[in-house]
């Protein structure tokens, strides 16, 4: 037993070490570690590291992990942390004060190394692959297609290392082993660390248990029913123990689901599309998550075949294996099953987040196939390997003919796949019944490591070397914005929001500790997002900042400072900040007309802003005026096509970049807003830019599919829709609005609203205390997003809160006079979660007692 444990530890450590070394090799070679390009790109830079930094700051400095002013103008944060795996112990690595590239690499490949270790344990203990080949399967699991496609989205990797542990405990349960509390703790851990992975693994483990009980012919029906009942009790206990996090998270997500930026277009795959994803370098379409990421080593493709061809393996086992593997492959083809496995969601990119479950199954059955390889006819090995190579080559060429816009043949990867397949087939052929298995073992493991490195490098081509992701630019921007925010926080300790027009990445406010009007996150307040969208802000989840603001919305939302930093086409030596004279505090008294105001489905943001000002002021205000009737359309390399239902602009030459030009010679166009009749892909949509043709550092200034107000330059009235190049050579416009503004009204509006402002005397996350002087029976309007957890106290007494602007903002009615006002945030679902936690502990305790009692009876 000790020898077995020592070997498991030894081979597990070797597996983890190889994974880590492969990671270093690949990313040093790609200049993402200590080189020209940063490891911190895509969602890793845009979301995960920023949210992890906020979590650690709240945990250790602010001592409040349930609310933050730095998330979407203010938001509950438990759901955010639960979704982004902030409760994973690996998040603590971000607390180290060292290079952010290195930290992110350690978090990502720390999880992958642990995944290799746990899978090595699983395949040795439960599949009985006790030779060094367990290393082969472990590194294939940790460095498969899923891992390399998702390394910039490494929140799912907690599920990767927990899956072997949980399935191993499920196998123990199916055969009557009674350490039930371990399964309770494992489930509770993954539910807390990442509820999405917890849901996926929970479904998978339940299906696994059911099939294992069907397979078991030695147990009675009564014993099987008992084990199912125990499984239900285990699941209940784990759910309750994780309830302090899980329950508020589930409630928040169900109550405030965010519509995706792009509609779910269905699954347009066939079984051969999935088949080719088992091969090296199949990157076509992966950048948008079009195919499942199931590559896990070419040798596993051969070995799983020998599992099903092996006469020494029971037919019943083959049927059950085919059943569970088939279920998950079908889920990649059938939309209903796909949505079910995605927690009833339809991700708009990085789809098939359950792909590692298919990898897990393939490697498990391949392990069985290797274990019984001596019972395979030697000739079948070469035949199967050659057949795979032929089918792969034929389909690769057919795929280009059918899906030319998605797939391109890369001959070097075609050759690499054929060579590796045939070499593996030959090595297995000569290894069968050969006494020098250890020699072949080392050769094959070495080849698998080389193959995994090649595939990882191929996946890196997806990410590209975008200029804005250069290390020099990334760290230059980081230092700029960090210094400006640090200086500002020292000089002004009051409560205010910041407008940062050149944000390099989403969620910069979380990373650098400032308040903004940011909207980006996989978890957002849907009502807030809709209302801000109707006021002209971008409503897409792809924005990096509060694009679409005007001087009116900046005033109403309390944006006191504008941070000036380098953009891609405007480099400044040192960032600085400017104060906006007309900002308002977080709360101020407005007319009671605000209670009745709703924007409904009005698409005109300028009319909506006029309505909002009128409702707040209690008088008719027309700050924005229409100049659209005088707008003319000109073009460069394009023409105006009115034959369809909507105005359509198309390029004459799709190989060139062109633009549609909107202008007014008599009145200045200050602002424009375009809407489209349907959703376009983010990467393909034409873009709206101002007359300076200014673009953002990572994405263009405006996608037509995510409309927002665009401001012109001060000296002209030109608006462009840019098409062509790498973008779509056409644009459909549902509606276009062109407006000017009565800027002379701004001082009057500001003075009237600011005269009854909320004077904050103390604040922290989820708490505000201050005074206000109410001169009329008006309503207190706050730019705090509405959530049920808010409580408002006036002179020590709780008052009813109001949900204003289509449930987007919180407010209250306050009588005339001087008052002390306190706002406190506490989500009562946390209390419910704590009660459920106690119930879960009691339930788990009962399981332990029953287990010990049964053990004494057996003894």
PDB file of N, CA and C in Angstrom, residues 793-841:
ATOM      1  N   UNK A 793     -32.121  55.036   5.816  1.00  0.00           N
ATOM      2  CA  UNK A 793     -32.555  55.537   7.123  1.00  0.00           C
ATOM      3  C   UNK A 793     -32.464  57.063   7.123  1.00  0.00           C
ATOM      4  N   UNK A 794     -33.557  57.698   7.508  1.00  0.00           N
ATOM      5  CA  UNK A 794     -33.603  59.151   7.631  1.00  0.00           C
ATOM      6  C   UNK A 794     -33.792  59.495   9.101  1.00  0.00           C
ATOM      7  N   UNK A 795     -32.814  60.177   9.671  1.00  0.00           N
ATOM      8  CA  UNK A 795     -32.826  60.520  11.105  1.00  0.00           C
ATOM      9  C   UNK A 795     -33.040  59.275  11.966  1.00  0.00           C
ATOM     10  N   UNK A 796     -32.405  58.196  11.567  1.00  0.00           N
ATOM     11  CA  UNK A 796     -32.430  56.961  12.348  1.00  0.00           C
ATOM     12  C   UNK A 796     -33.585  56.036  12.066  1.00  0.00           C
ATOM     13  N   UNK A 797     -34.563  56.460  11.257  1.00  0.00           N
ATOM     14  CA  UNK A 797     -35.727  55.637  10.958  1.00  0.00           C
ATOM     15  C   UNK A 797     -35.677  55.152   9.511  1.00  0.00           C
ATOM     16  N   UNK A 798     -35.945  53.846   9.328  1.00  0.00           N
ATOM     17  CA  UNK A 798     -35.922  53.303   7.974  1.00  0.00           C
ATOM     18  C   UNK A 798     -37.121  53.812   7.178  1.00  0.00           C
ATOM     19  N   UNK A 799     -36.861  54.230   5.947  1.00  0.00           N
ATOM     20  CA  UNK A 799     -37.914  54.694   5.052  1.00  0.00           C
ATOM     21  C   UNK A 799     -37.963  53.768   3.839  1.00  0.00           C
ATOM     22  N   UNK A 800     -39.112  53.781   3.154  1.00  0.00           N
ATOM     23  CA  UNK A 800     -39.247  52.952   1.953  1.00  0.00           C
ATOM     24  C   UNK A 800     -38.330  53.479   0.855  1.00  0.00           C
ATOM     25  N   UNK A 801     -37.632  52.571   0.221  1.00  0.00           N
ATOM     26  CA  UNK A 801     -36.784  52.977  -0.906  1.00  0.00           C
ATOM     27  C   UNK A 801     -37.601  52.922  -2.185  1.00  0.00           C
ATOM     28  N   UNK A 802     -37.215  53.712  -3.152  1.00  0.00           N
ATOM     29  CA  UNK A 802     -37.877  53.757  -4.444  1.00  0.00           C
ATOM     30  C   UNK A 802     -36.951  53.180  -5.509  1.00  0.00           C
ATOM     31  N   UNK A 803     -37.529  52.508  -6.485  1.00  0.00           N
ATOM     32  CA  UNK A 803     -36.760  52.064  -7.647  1.00  0.00           C
ATOM     33  C   UNK A 803     -37.105  53.000  -8.801  1.00  0.00           C
ATOM     34  N   UNK A 804     -36.107  53.732  -9.278  1.00  0.00           N
ATOM     35  CA  UNK A 804     -36.315  54.795 -10.249  1.00  0.00           C
ATOM     36  C   UNK A 804     -35.716  54.435 -11.611  1.00  0.00           C
ATOM     37  N   UNK A 805     -36.232  55.051 -12.647  1.00  0.00           N
ATOM     38  CA  UNK A 805     -35.763  54.870 -14.022  1.00  0.00           C
ATOM     39  C   UNK A 805     -35.752  53.403 -14.413  1.00  0.00           C
ATOM     40  N   UNK A 806     -36.943  52.824 -14.397  1.00  0.00           N
ATOM     41  CA  UNK A 806     -37.104  51.419 -14.803  1.00  0.00           C
ATOM     42  C   UNK A 806     -36.269  50.489 -13.932  1.00  0.00           C
ATOM     43  N   UNK A 807     -36.332  50.718 -12.612  1.00  0.00           N
ATOM     44  CA  UNK A 807     -35.648  49.873 -11.608  1.00  0.00           C
ATOM     45  C   UNK A 807     -34.129  49.915 -11.706  1.00  0.00           C
ATOM     46  N   UNK A 808     -33.594  51.011 -12.239  1.00  0.00           N
ATOM     47  CA  UNK A 808     -32.144  51.108 -12.397  1.00  0.00           C
ATOM     48  C   UNK A 808     -31.464  51.756 -11.197  1.00  0.00           C
ATOM     49  N   UNK A 809     -32.107  52.733 -10.548  1.00  0.00           N
ATOM     50  CA  UNK A 809     -31.468  53.488  -9.478  1.00  0.00           C
ATOM     51  C   UNK A 809     -32.345  53.527  -8.235  1.00  0.00           C
ATOM     52  N   UNK A 810     -31.694  53.689  -7.097  1.00  0.00           N
ATOM     53  CA  UNK A 810     -32.406  53.710  -5.824  1.00  0.00           C
ATOM     54  C   UNK A 810     -32.659  55.154  -5.395  1.00  0.00           C
ATOM     55  N   UNK A 811     -33.821  55.389  -4.786  1.00  0.00           N
ATOM     56  CA  UNK A 811     -34.174  56.719  -4.297  1.00  0.00           C
ATOM     57  C   UNK A 811     -35.072  56.607  -3.088  1.00  0.00           C
ATOM     58  N   UNK A 812     -35.532  57.755  -2.593  1.00  0.00           N
ATOM     59  CA  UNK A 812     -36.418  57.769  -1.420  1.00  0.00           C
ATOM     60  C   UNK A 812     -37.127  59.118  -1.335  1.00  0.00           C
ATOM     61  N   UNK A 813     -38.316  59.111  -0.721  1.00  0.00           N
ATOM     62  CA  UNK A 813     -39.027  60.356  -0.437  1.00  0.00           C
ATOM     63  C   UNK A 813     -38.577  60.887   0.913  1.00  0.00           C
ATOM     64  N   UNK A 814     -38.234  62.173   0.956  1.00  0.00           N
ATOM     65  CA  UNK A 814     -37.767  62.788   2.197  1.00  0.00           C
ATOM     66  C   UNK A 814     -38.514  64.097   2.400  1.00  0.00           C
ATOM     67  N   UNK A 815     -38.993  64.328   3.627  1.00  0.00           N
ATOM     68  CA  UNK A 815     -39.728  65.551   3.938  1.00  0.00           C
ATOM     69  C   UNK A 815     -38.801  66.764   3.986  1.00  0.00           C
ATOM     70  N   UNK A 816     -39.407  67.957   4.010  1.00  0.00           N
ATOM     71  CA  UNK A 816     -38.626  69.195   4.097  1.00  0.00           C
ATOM     72  C   UNK A 816     -37.815  69.232   5.392  1.00  0.00           C
ATOM     73  N   UNK A 817     -36.680  69.945   5.319  1.00  0.00           N
ATOM     74  CA  UNK A 817     -35.864  70.128   6.507  1.00  0.00           C
ATOM     75  C   UNK A 817     -34.476  69.548   6.363  1.00  0.00           C
ATOM     76  N   UNK A 818     -33.676  69.720   7.412  1.00  0.00           N
ATOM     77  CA  UNK A 818     -32.328  69.152   7.455  1.00  0.00           C
ATOM     78  C   UNK A 818     -32.390  67.751   8.034  1.00  0.00           C
ATOM     79  N   UNK A 819     -31.752  66.808   7.369  1.00  0.00           N
ATOM     80  CA  UNK A 819     -31.837  65.418   7.803  1.00  0.00           C
ATOM     81  C   UNK A 819     -30.482  64.729   7.699  1.00  0.00           C
ATOM     82  N   UNK A 820     -30.303  63.740   8.579  1.00  0.00           N
ATOM     83  CA  UNK A 820     -29.188  62.820   8.424  1.00  0.00           C
ATOM     84  C   UNK A 820     -29.707  61.604   7.673  1.00  0.00           C
ATOM     85  N   UNK A 821     -29.008  61.211   6.630  1.00  0.00           N
ATOM     86  CA  UNK A 821     -29.417  60.088   5.790  1.00  0.00           C
ATOM     87  C   UNK A 821     -28.313  59.034   5.807  1.00  0.00           C
ATOM     88  N   UNK A 822     -28.714  57.790   6.041  1.00  0.00           N
ATOM     89  CA  UNK A 822     -27.779  56.665   6.035  1.00  0.00           C
ATOM     90  C   UNK A 822     -28.270  55.625   5.036  1.00  0.00           C
ATOM     91  N   UNK A 823     -27.383  55.153   4.196  1.00  0.00           N
ATOM     92  CA  UNK A 823     -27.683  54.062   3.268  1.00  0.00           C
ATOM     93  C   UNK A 823     -26.810  52.878   3.637  1.00  0.00           C
ATOM     94  N   UNK A 824     -27.415  51.722   3.857  1.00  0.00           N
ATOM     95  CA  UNK A 824     -26.691  50.501   4.210  1.00  0.00           C
ATOM     96  C   UNK A 824     -27.087  49.393   3.259  1.00  0.00           C
ATOM     97  N   UNK A 825     -26.076  48.601   2.885  1.00  0.00           N
ATOM     98  CA  UNK A 825     -26.362  47.471   2.020  1.00  0.00           C
ATOM     99  C   UNK A 825     -26.145  46.172   2.783  1.00  0.00           C
ATOM    100  N   UNK A 826     -27.171  45.357   2.808  1.00  0.00           N
ATOM    101  CA  UNK A 826     -27.028  44.000   3.352  1.00  0.00           C
ATOM    102  C   UNK A 826     -28.040  43.107   2.667  1.00  0.00           C
ATOM    103  N   UNK A 827     -27.530  42.102   1.979  1.00  0.00           N
ATOM    104  CA  UNK A 827     -28.394  41.154   1.268  1.00  0.00           C
ATOM    105  C   UNK A 827     -28.871  40.101   2.271  1.00  0.00           C
ATOM    106  N   UNK A 828     -30.154  40.081   2.543  1.00  0.00           N
ATOM    107  CA  UNK A 828     -30.688  39.152   3.544  1.00  0.00           C
ATOM    108  C   UNK A 828     -30.607  37.701   3.101  1.00  0.00           C
ATOM    109  N   UNK A 829     -30.360  37.480   1.819  1.00  0.00           N
ATOM    110  CA  UNK A 829     -30.190  36.098   1.372  1.00  0.00           C
ATOM    111  C   UNK A 829     -28.921  35.487   1.959  1.00  0.00           C
ATOM    112  N   UNK A 830     -27.975  36.332   2.400  1.00  0.00           N
ATOM    113  CA  UNK A 830     -26.767  35.820   3.062  1.00  0.00           C
ATOM    114  C   UNK A 830     -27.148  35.166   4.384  1.00  0.00           C
ATOM    115  N   UNK A 831     -28.096  35.781   5.114  1.00  0.00           N
ATOM    116  CA  UNK A 831     -28.575  35.193   6.361  1.00  0.00           C
ATOM    117  C   UNK A 831     -29.208  33.826   6.106  1.00  0.00           C
ATOM    118  N   UNK A 832     -30.031  33.781   5.049  1.00  0.00           N
ATOM    119  CA  UNK A 832     -30.629  32.494   4.665  1.00  0.00           C
ATOM    120  C   UNK A 832     -29.544  31.479   4.343  1.00  0.00           C
ATOM    121  N   UNK A 833     -28.510  31.936   3.637  1.00  0.00           N
ATOM    122  CA  UNK A 833     -27.402  31.051   3.295  1.00  0.00           C
ATOM    123  C   UNK A 833     -26.682  30.528   4.524  1.00  0.00           C
ATOM    124  N   UNK A 834     -26.510  31.369   5.553  1.00  0.00           N
ATOM    125  CA  UNK A 834     -25.843  30.943   6.780  1.00  0.00           C
ATOM    126  C   UNK A 834     -26.675  29.896   7.534  1.00  0.00           C
ATOM    127  N   UNK A 835     -27.993  30.073   7.516  1.00  0.00           N
ATOM    128  CA  UNK A 835     -28.875  29.079   8.143  1.00  0.00           C
ATOM    129  C   UNK A 835     -28.751  27.744   7.418  1.00  0.00           C
ATOM    130  N   UNK A 836     -28.735  27.813   6.077  1.00  0.00           N
ATOM    131  CA  UNK A 836     -28.585  26.590   5.289  1.00  0.00           C
ATOM    132  C   UNK A 836     -27.220  25.943   5.539  1.00  0.00           C
ATOM    133  N   UNK A 837     -26.203  26.763   5.783  1.00  0.00           N
ATOM    134  CA  UNK A 837     -24.867  26.250   6.089  1.00  0.00           C
ATOM    135  C   UNK A 837     -24.899  25.380   7.346  1.00  0.00           C
ATOM    136  N   UNK A 838     -25.597  25.851   8.373  1.00  0.00           N
ATOM    137  CA  UNK A 838     -25.714  25.084   9.623  1.00  0.00           C
ATOM    138  C   UNK A 838     -26.449  23.773   9.366  1.00  0.00           C
ATOM    139  N   UNK A 839     -27.518  23.845   8.553  1.00  0.00           N
ATOM    140  CA  UNK A 839     -28.273  22.634   8.208  1.00  0.00           C
ATOM    141  C   UNK A 839     -27.367  21.653   7.469  1.00  0.00           C
ATOM    142  N   UNK A 840     -26.524  22.172   6.570  1.00  0.00           N
ATOM    143  CA  UNK A 840     -25.605  21.318   5.832  1.00  0.00           C
ATOM    144  C   UNK A 840     -24.594  20.635   6.727  1.00  0.00           C
ATOM    145  N   UNK A 841     -24.073  21.373   7.716  1.00  0.00           N
ATOM    146  CA  UNK A 841     -23.123  20.777   8.655  1.00  0.00           C
ATOM    147  C   UNK A 841     -23.777  19.656   9.462  1.00  0.00           C
TER     148      UNK A 841
END
